[in-house]
Structure formats: structure tokens, C-alpha cells
XYZ file of C-alpha atoms in Angstrom:
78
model
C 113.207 96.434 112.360
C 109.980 97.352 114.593
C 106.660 98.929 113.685
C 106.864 102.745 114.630
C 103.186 103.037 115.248
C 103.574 106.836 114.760
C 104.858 106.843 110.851
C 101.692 105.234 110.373
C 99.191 107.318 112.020
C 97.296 108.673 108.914
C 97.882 105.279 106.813
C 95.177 102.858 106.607
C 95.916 99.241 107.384
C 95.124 95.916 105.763
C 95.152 92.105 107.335
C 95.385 89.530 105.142
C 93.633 86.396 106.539
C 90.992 86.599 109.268
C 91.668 83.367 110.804
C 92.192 83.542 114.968
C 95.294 85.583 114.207
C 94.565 87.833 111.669
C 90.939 88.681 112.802
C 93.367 89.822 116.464
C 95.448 91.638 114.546
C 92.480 93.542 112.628
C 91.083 94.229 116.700
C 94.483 95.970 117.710
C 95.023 97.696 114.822
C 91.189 99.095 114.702
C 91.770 99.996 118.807
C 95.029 102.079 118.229
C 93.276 103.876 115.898
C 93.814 102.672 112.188
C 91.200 102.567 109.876
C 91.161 98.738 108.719
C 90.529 96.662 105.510
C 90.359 92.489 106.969
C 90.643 90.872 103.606
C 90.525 87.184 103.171
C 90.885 84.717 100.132
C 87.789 82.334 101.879
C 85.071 82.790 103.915
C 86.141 83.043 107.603
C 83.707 82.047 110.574
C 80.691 84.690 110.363
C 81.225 85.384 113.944
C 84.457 86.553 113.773
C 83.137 88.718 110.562
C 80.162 90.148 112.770
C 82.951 91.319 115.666
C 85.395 92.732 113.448
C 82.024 94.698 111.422
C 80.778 95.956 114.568
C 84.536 97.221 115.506
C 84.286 99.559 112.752
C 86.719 97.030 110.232
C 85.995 96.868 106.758
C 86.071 92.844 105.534
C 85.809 91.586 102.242
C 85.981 87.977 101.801
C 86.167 85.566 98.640
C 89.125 87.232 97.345
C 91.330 90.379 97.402
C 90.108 93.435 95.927
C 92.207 96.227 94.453
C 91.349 97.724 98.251
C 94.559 96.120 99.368
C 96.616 97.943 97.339
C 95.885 101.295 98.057
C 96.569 101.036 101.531
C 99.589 102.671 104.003
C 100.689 98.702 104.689
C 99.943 95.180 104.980
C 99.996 92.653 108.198
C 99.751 89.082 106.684
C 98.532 86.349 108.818
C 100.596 83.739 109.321
């Protein structure tokens, strides 16, 4: 099965893990359009935080919040 970008359209996405991966996955998402939660059990590099902040992506790191769960789907990062 593949991702029909269009069912999507007006759901909100979250990434789980914003390691190299994840944190690209957050940047595509965010540039076709989707409004973004980057959510990660650690504390990823504060660079890649800073670029995915100044995208417009909405990170919370330390844990998962109840965030996570009230949005259209999840990408986890392998």
C-alpha cells in the first residue's frame, strides 16, 4: 500500500524520532504542506531542533506527549 498524499491533506502529521531520518521526514512533510508534530523520546542534536523550529514544525523532546495521539497519522523513524 502507498501514501495517497491527498486523503491526508487536512490531517496533521507526526514523526517519531528526529534522528537524520526522521528530522527529513518532518522537512518533506512540513514542505507538502502538513502541519507537523517531530516528537522524540531523547534529546536530538539542537541544530537539527533549530531547522525543523524555524520550518514551522512543532518538536517536543524528552518523551511523547498525548500530542501524538490526536493526530491524522504517524511516520516512525526507523
Amino acid at each position: 500500500m502507498s501514501f495517497n498524499p491527498v486523503k491526508f491533506s487536512k490531517a496533521a502529521a507526526c514523526v517519531l524520532g528526529i534522528g537524520k531520518s526522521g528530522a527529513e521526514c518532518a522537512k518533506l512533510l512540513r514542505a507538502r504542506g502538513f502541519n507537523v508534530l517531530a516528537s522524540d523520546a531523547g534529546q536530538p542534536a539542537a541544530a537539527r531542533l533549530d531547522q525543523l523550529l524555524q520550518l514551522g514544525v512543532e518538536v517536543e523532546c524528552g518523551g511523547h506527549s498525548e500530542k501524538v495521539l490526536h493526530r491524522g497519522f504517524v511516520v516512525k523513524s526507523p
